[in-house]
mmCIF file of C-alpha atoms in Angstrom:
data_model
loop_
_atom_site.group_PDB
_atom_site.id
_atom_site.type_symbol
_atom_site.label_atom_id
_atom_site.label_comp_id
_atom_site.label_asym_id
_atom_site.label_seq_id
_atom_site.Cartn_x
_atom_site.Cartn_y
_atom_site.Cartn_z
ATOM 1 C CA UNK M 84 73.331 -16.718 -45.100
ATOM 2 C CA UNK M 85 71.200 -13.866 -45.806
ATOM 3 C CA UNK M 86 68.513 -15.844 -46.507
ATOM 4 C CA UNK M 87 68.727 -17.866 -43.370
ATOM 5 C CA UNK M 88 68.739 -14.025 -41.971
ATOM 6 C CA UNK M 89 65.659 -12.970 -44.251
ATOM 7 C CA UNK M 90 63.746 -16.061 -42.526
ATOM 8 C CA UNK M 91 64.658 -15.399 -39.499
ATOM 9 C CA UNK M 92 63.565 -11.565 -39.359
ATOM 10 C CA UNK M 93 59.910 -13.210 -40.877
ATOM 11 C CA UNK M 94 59.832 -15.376 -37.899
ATOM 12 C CA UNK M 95 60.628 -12.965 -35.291
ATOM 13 C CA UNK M 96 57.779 -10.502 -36.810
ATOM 14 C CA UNK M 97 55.067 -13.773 -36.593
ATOM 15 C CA UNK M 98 56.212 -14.328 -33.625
ATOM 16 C CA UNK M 99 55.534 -10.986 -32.497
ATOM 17 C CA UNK M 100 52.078 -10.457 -34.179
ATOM 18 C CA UNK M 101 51.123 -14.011 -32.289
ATOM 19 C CA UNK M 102 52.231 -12.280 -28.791
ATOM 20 C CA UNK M 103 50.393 -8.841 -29.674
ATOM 21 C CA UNK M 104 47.244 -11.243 -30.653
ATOM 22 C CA UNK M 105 47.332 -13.511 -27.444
ATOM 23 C CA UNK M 106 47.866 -10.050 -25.364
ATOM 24 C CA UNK M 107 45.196 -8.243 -26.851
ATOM 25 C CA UNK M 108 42.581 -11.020 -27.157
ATOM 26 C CA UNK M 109 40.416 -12.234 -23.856
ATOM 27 C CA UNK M 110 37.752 -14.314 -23.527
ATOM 28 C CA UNK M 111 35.359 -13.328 -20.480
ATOM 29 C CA UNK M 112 33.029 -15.570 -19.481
ATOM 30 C CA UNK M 113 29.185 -15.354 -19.620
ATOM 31 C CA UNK M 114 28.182 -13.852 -16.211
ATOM 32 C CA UNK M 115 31.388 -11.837 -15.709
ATOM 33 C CA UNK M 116 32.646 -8.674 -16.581
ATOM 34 C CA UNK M 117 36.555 -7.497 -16.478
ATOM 35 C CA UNK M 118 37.426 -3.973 -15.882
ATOM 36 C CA UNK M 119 40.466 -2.828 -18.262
ATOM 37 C CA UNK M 120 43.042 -0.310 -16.841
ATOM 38 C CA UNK M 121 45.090 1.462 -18.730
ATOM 39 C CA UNK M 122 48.093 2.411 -17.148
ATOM 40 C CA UNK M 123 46.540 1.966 -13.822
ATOM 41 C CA UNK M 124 44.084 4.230 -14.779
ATOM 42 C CA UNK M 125 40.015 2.368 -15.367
ATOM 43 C CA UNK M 126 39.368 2.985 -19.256
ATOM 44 C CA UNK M 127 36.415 0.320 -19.484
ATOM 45 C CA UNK M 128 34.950 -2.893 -18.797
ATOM 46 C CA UNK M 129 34.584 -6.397 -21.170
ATOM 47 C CA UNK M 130 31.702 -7.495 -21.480
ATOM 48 C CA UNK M 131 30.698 -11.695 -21.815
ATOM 49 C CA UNK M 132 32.459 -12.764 -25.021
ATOM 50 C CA UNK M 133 35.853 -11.711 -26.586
ATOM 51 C CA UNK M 134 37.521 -8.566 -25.969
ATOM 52 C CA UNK M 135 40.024 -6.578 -27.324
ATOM 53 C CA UNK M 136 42.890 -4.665 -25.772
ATOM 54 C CA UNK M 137 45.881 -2.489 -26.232
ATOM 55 C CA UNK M 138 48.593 -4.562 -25.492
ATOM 56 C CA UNK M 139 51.433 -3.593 -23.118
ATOM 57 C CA UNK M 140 49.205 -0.867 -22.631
ATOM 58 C CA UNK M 141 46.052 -2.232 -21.404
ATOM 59 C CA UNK M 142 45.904 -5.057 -18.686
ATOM 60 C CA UNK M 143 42.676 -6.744 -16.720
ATOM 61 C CA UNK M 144 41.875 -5.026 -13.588
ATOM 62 C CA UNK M 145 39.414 -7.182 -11.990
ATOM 63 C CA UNK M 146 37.271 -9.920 -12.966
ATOM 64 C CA UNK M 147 34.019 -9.513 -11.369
ATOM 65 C CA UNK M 148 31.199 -11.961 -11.318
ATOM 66 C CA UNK M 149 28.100 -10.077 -12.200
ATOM 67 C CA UNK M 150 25.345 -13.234 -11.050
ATOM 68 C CA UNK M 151 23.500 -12.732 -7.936
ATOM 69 C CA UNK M 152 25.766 -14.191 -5.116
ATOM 70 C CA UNK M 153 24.474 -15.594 -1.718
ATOM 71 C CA UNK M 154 26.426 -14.018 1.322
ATOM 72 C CA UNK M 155 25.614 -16.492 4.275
ATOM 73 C CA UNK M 156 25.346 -14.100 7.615
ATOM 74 C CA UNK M 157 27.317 -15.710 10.573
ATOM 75 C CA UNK M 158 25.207 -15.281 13.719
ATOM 76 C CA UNK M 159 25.225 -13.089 16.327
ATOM 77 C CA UNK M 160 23.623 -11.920 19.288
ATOM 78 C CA UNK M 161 21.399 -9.341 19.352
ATOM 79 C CA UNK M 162 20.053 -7.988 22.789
ATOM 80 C CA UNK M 163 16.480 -6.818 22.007
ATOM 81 C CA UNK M 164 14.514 -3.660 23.814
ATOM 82 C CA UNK M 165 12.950 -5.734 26.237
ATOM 83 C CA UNK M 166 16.473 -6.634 27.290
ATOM 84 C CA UNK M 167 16.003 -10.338 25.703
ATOM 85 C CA UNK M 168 19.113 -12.413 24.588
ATOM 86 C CA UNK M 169 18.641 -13.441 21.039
ATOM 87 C CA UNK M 170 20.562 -15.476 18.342
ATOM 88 C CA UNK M 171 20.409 -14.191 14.986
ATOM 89 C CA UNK M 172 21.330 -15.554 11.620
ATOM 90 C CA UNK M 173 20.203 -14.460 8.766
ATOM 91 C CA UNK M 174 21.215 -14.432 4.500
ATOM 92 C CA UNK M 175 22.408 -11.441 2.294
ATOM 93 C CA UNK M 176 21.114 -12.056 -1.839
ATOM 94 C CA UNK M 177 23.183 -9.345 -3.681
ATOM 95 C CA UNK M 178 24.097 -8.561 -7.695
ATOM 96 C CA UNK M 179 26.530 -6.544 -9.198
ATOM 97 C CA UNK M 180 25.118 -3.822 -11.872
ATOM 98 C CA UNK M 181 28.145 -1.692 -11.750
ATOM 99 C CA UNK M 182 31.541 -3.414 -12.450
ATOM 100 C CA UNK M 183 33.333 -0.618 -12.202
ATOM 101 C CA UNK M 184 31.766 0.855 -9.083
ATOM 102 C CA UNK M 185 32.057 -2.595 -7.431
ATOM 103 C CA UNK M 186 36.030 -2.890 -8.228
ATOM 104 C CA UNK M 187 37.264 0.244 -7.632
ATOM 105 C CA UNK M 188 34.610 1.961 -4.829
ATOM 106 C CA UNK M 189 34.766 -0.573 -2.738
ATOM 107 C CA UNK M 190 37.846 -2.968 -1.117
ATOM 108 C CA UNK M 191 36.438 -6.721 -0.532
ATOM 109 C CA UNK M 192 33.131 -6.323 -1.329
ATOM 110 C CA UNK M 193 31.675 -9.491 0.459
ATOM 111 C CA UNK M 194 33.462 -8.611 3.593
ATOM 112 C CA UNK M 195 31.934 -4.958 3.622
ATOM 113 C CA UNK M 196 28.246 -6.081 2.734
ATOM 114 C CA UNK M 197 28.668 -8.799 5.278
ATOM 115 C CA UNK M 198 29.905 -6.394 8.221
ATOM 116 C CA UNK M 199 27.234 -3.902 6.968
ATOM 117 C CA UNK M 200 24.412 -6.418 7.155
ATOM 118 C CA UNK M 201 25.404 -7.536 10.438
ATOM 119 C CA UNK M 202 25.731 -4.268 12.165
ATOM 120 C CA UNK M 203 22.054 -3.154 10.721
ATOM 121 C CA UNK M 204 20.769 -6.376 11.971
ATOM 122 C CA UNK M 205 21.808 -5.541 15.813
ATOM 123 C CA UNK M 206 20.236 -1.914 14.670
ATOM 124 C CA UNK M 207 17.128 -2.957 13.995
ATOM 125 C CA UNK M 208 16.139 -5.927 16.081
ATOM 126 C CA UNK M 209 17.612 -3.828 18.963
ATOM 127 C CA UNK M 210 14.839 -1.507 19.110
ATOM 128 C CA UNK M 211 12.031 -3.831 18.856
ATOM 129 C CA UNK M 212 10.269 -6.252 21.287
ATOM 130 C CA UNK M 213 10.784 -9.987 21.603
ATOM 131 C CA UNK M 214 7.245 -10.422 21.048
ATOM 132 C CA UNK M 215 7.347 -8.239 17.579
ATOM 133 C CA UNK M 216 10.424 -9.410 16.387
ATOM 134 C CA UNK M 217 9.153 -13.461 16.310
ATOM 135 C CA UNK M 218 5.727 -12.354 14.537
ATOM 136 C CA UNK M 219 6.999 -9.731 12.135
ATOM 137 C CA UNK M 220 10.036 -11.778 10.123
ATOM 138 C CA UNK M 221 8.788 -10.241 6.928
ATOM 139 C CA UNK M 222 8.095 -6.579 7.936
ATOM 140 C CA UNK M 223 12.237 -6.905 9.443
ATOM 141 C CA UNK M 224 13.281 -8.340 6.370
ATOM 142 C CA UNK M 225 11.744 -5.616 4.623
ATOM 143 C CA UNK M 226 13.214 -2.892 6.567
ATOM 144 C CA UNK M 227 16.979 -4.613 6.448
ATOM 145 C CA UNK M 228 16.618 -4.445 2.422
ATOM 146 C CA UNK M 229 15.686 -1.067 2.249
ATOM 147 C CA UNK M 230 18.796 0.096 4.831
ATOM 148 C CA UNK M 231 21.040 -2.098 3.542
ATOM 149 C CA UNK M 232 20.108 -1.422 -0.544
ATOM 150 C CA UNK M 233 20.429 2.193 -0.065
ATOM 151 C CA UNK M 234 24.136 1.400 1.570
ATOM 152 C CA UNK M 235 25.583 -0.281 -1.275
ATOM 153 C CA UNK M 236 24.009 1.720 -3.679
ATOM 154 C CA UNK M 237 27.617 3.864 -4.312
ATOM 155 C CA UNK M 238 29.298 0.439 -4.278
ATOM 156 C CA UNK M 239 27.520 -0.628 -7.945
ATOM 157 C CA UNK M 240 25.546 -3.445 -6.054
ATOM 158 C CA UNK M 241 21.875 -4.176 -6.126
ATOM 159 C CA UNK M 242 20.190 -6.292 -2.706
ATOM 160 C CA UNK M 243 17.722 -8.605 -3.701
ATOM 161 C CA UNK M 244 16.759 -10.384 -0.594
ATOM 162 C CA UNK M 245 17.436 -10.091 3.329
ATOM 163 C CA UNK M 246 16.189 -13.288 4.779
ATOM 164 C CA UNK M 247 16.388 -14.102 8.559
ATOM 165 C CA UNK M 248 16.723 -17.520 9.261
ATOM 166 C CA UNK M 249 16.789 -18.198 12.479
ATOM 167 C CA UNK M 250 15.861 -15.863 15.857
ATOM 168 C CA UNK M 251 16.959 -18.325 19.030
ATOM 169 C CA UNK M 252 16.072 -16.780 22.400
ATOM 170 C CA UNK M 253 17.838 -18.698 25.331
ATOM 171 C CA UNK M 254 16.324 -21.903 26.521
ATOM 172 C CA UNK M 255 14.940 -20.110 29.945
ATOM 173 C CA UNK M 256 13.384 -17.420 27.652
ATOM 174 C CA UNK M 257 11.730 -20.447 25.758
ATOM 175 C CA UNK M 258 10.718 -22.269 28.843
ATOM 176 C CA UNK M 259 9.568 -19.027 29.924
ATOM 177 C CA UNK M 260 7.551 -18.369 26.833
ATOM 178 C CA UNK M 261 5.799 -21.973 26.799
ATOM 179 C CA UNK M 262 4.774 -21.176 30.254
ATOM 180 C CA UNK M 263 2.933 -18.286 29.297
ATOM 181 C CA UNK M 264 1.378 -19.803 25.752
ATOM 182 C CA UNK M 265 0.207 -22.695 28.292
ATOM 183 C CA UNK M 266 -1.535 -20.405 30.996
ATOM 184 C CA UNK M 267 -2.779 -18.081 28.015
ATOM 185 C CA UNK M 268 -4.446 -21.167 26.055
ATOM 186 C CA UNK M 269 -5.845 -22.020 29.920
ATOM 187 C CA UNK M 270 -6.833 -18.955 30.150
ATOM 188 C CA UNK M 271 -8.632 -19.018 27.088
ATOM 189 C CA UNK M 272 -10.417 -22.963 27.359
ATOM 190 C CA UNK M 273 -11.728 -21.635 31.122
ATOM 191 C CA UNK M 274 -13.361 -18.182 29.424
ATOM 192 C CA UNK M 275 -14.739 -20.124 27.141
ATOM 193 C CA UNK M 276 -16.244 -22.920 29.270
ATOM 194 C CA UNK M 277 -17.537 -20.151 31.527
ATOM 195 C CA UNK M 278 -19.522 -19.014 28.315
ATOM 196 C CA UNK M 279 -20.662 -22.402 27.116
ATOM 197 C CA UNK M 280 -21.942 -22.790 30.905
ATOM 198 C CA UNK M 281 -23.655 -19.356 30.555
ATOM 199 C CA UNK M 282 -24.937 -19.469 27.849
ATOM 200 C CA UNK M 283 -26.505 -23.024 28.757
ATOM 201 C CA UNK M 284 -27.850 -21.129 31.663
ATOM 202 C CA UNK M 285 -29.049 -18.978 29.833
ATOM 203 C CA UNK M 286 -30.995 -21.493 27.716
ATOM 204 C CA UNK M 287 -32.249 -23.541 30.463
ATOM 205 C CA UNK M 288 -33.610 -20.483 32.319
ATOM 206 C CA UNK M 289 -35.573 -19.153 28.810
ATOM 207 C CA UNK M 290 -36.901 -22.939 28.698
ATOM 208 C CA UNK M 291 -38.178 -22.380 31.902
ATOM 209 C CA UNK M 292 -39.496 -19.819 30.988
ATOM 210 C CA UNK M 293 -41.399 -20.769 28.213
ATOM 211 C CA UNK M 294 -42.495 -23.629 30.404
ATOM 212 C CA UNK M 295 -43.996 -21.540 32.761
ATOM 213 C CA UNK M 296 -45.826 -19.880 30.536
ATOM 214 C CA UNK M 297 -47.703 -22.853 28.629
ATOM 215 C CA UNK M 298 -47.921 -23.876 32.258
ATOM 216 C CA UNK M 299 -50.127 -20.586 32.848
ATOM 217 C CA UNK M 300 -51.682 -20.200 29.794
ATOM 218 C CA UNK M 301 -52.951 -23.777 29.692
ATOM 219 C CA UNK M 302 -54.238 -22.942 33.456
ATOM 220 C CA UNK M 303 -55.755 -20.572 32.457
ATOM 221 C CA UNK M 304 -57.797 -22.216 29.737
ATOM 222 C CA UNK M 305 -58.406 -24.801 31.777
ATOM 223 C CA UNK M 306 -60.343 -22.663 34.537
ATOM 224 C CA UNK M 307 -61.725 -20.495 31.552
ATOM 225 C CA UNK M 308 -63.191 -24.151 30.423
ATOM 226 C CA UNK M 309 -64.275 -25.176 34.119
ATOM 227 C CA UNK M 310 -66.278 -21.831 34.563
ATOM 228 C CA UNK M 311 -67.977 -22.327 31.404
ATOM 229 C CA UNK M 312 -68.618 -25.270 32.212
ATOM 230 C CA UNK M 313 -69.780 -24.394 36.176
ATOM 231 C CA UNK M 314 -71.724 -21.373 34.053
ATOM 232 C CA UNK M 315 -73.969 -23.828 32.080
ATOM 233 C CA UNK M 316 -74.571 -26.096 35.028
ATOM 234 C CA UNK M 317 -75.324 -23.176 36.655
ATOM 235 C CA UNK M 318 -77.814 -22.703 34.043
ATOM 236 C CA UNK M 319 -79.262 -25.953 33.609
ATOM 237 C CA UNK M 320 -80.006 -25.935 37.714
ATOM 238 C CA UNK M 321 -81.614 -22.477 37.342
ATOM 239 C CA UNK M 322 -83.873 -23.742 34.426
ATOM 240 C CA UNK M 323 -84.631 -26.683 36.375
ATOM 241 C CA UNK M 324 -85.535 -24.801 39.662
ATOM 242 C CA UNK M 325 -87.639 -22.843 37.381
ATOM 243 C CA UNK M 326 -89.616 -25.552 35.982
ATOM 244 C CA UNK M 327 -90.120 -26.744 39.609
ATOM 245 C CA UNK M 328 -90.996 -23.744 41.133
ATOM 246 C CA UNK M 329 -93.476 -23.270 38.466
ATOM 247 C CA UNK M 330 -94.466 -27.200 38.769
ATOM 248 C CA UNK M 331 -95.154 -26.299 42.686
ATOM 249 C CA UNK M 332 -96.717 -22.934 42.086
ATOM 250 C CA UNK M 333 -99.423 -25.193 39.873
ATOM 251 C CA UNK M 334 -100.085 -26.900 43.030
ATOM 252 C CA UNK M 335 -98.138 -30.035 41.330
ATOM 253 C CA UNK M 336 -97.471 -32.402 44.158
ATOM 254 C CA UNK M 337 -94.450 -34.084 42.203
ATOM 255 C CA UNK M 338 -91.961 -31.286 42.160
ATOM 256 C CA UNK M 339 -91.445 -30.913 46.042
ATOM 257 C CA UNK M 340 -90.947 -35.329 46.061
ATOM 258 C CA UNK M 341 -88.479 -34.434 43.361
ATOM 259 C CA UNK M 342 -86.562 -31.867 45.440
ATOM 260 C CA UNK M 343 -86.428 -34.486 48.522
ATOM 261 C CA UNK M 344 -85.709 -37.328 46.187
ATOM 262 C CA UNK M 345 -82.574 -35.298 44.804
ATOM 263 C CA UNK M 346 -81.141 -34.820 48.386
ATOM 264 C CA UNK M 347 -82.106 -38.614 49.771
ATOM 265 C CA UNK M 348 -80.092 -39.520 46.877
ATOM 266 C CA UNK M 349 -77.026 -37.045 47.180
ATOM 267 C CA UNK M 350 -76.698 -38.090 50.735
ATOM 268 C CA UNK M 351 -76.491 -41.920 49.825
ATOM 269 C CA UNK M 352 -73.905 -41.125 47.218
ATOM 270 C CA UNK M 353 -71.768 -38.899 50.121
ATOM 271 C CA UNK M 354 -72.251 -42.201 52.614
ATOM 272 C CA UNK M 355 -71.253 -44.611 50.273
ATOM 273 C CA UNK M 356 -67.760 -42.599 48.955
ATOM 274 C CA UNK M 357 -67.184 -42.557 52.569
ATOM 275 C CA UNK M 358 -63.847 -44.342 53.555
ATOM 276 C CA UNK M 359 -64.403 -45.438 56.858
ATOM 277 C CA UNK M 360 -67.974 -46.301 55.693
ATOM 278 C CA UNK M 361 -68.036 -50.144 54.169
ATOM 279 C CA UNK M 362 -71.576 -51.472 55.823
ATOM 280 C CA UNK M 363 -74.455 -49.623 56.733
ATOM 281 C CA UNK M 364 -78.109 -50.123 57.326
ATOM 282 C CA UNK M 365 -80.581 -47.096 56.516
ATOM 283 C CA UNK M 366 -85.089 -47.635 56.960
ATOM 284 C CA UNK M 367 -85.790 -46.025 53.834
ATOM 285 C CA UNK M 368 -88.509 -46.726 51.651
ATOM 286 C CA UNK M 369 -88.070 -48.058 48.237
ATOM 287 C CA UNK M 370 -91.066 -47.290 46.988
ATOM 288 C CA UNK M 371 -91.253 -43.332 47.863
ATOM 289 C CA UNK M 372 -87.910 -42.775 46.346
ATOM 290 C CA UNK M 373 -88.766 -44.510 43.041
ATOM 291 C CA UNK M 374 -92.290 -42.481 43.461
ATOM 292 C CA UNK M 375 -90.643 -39.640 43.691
ATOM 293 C CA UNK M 376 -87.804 -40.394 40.537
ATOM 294 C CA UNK M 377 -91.611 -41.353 39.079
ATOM 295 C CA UNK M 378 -92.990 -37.346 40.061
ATOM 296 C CA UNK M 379 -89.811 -36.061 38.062
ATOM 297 C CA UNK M 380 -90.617 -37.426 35.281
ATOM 298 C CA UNK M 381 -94.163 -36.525 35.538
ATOM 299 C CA UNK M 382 -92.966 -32.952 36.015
ATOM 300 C CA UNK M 383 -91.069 -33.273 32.941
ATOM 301 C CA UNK M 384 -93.652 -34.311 30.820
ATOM 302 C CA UNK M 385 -95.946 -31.962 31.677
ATOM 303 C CA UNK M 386 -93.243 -29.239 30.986
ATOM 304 C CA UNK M 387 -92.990 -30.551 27.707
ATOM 305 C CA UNK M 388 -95.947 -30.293 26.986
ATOM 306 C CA UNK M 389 -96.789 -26.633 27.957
ATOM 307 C CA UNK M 390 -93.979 -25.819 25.908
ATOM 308 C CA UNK M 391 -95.276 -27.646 22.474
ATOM 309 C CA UNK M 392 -98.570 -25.662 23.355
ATOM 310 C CA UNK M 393 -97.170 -22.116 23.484
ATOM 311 C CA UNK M 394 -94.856 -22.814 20.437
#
């Protein structure tokens, strides 16, 4: 009998160190920390791996997951300073740094940093324009992490990310709003066919131009040409005037049937470009218009040959 008893008290103390070992001993997960209380009061937290506590004196507080969490945003409408009706949802990317702070400063933290994201959201988009708030996503996004960081700073809890999804005006607004981006790119295809047309204007007037000008400069070497060329017939009749004036001052005979020869045969040539003239009958005389083609040449010879004398 006392031996039964002996084994008995050895059981009851095994017994007892296996309940003080499965109290004291916890396991915490990798990404989680558990925040120990002793007597209510927080003494510490347990980090990933196995812990070790007091038992009957020590219990687990809160387990709280220390990987970055994604806090979905439900939408709401925000009524922007231009007094436009817009649909907002957006995402919340948070981490706990603090266990502690997170369990014990704080009462449902997801519920706070959702209610606290939402009501900055209608804060900020309120007080901008439609326009702005549709082509500045990332500058919003920006500002909402900043806000809403600095908020749950106290609560142990670090804001990674503020994304806006979604901004739906109404579907007037959007009807609206093509309107406008279809007169604007109008707007924009007539200014710039005015300026293809002017500027084609433009060209076709400096082509003109430049026309005009070869026009006048070729003109004007063309006259410059025709009064040389007037100049040295010019010149050619006064020489030849001279050598028959000085043919006639020798008492040459020749030179004045030379002079009467030249008109006979400048008035044929005017009668016979005549259009209205086709036949016509003249008494000339052969013979004194050759004669006198003859006294030309006589006149010409005998130039010739004054002037191989003198040289």
């Amino acid at each position: 009998m006392s031996l039964l008893i002996q084994y008995g008290w050895v059981f009851a103390f095994l017994g007892l160190m296996v309940v003080l070992v499965w109290k004291s001993a916890n396991l915490v997960p990798q990404g989680y920390e558990y925040t120990v209380e002793r007597f209510g009061r927080y003494t510490h937290s347990l980090r990933p791996g196995l812990g070790i506590i007091v038992p009957f004196m020590d219990r687990i507080g809160d387990e709280v997951n220390m990987k970055e969490t994604v806090l979905d945003i439900p939408p709401q409408e925000v009524i922007s300073r231009d007094n436009a009706m817009v649909t907002i949802d957006a995402v919340c990317f948070f981490q706990v740094v603090n266990s502690a702070k997170a369990a014990y400063e704080v009462n449902n933290l997801h519920n706070a940093i959702r209610n606290l994201t939402m009501t900055n959201i209608r804060t900020v988009l309120g007080a901008l324009d439609l326009d702005w708030m549709l082509s500045q996503r990332d500058e919003i996004n920006e500002k909402l992490l900043t806000i809403i960081d600095n908020a749950t700073n106290p609560w142990g809890v670090k804001v990674t990310r503020i994304e806006i999804k979604d901004i739906s005006p109404p579907a007037d607004l959007v009807q609206a709003m093509a309107s406008q981006m279809k007169a604007e790119r109008e707007k924009r295809a007539a200014i710039l066919e005015a300026e293809g047309l002017r500027q084609a204007a433009i060209l076709k007037a400096e082509g003109l131009k430049q026309s005009e000008i070869l026009r006048a400069e070729g003109e004007r070497q063309a006259a410059f040409l025709d009064a040389e060329a007037r100049e040295r017939e010019a010149e050619a009749e006064a020489r030849a005037t001279e050598m028959v004036s000085s043919a006639i001052a020798a008492g040459n005979i020749q030179a004045v049937n030379y002079f009467v020869a030249q008109k006979y045969v400048e008035a044929l040539g005017n009668i016979a470009a005549s259009d209205n003239s086709k036949v016509f009958m003249l008494p000339v005389d052969s013979s004194s218009v050759i004669g006198a083609v003859g006294g030309v040449a006589d006149i010409v010879r005998e130039a010739m040959g004054k002037g191989q004398g003198a040289a």
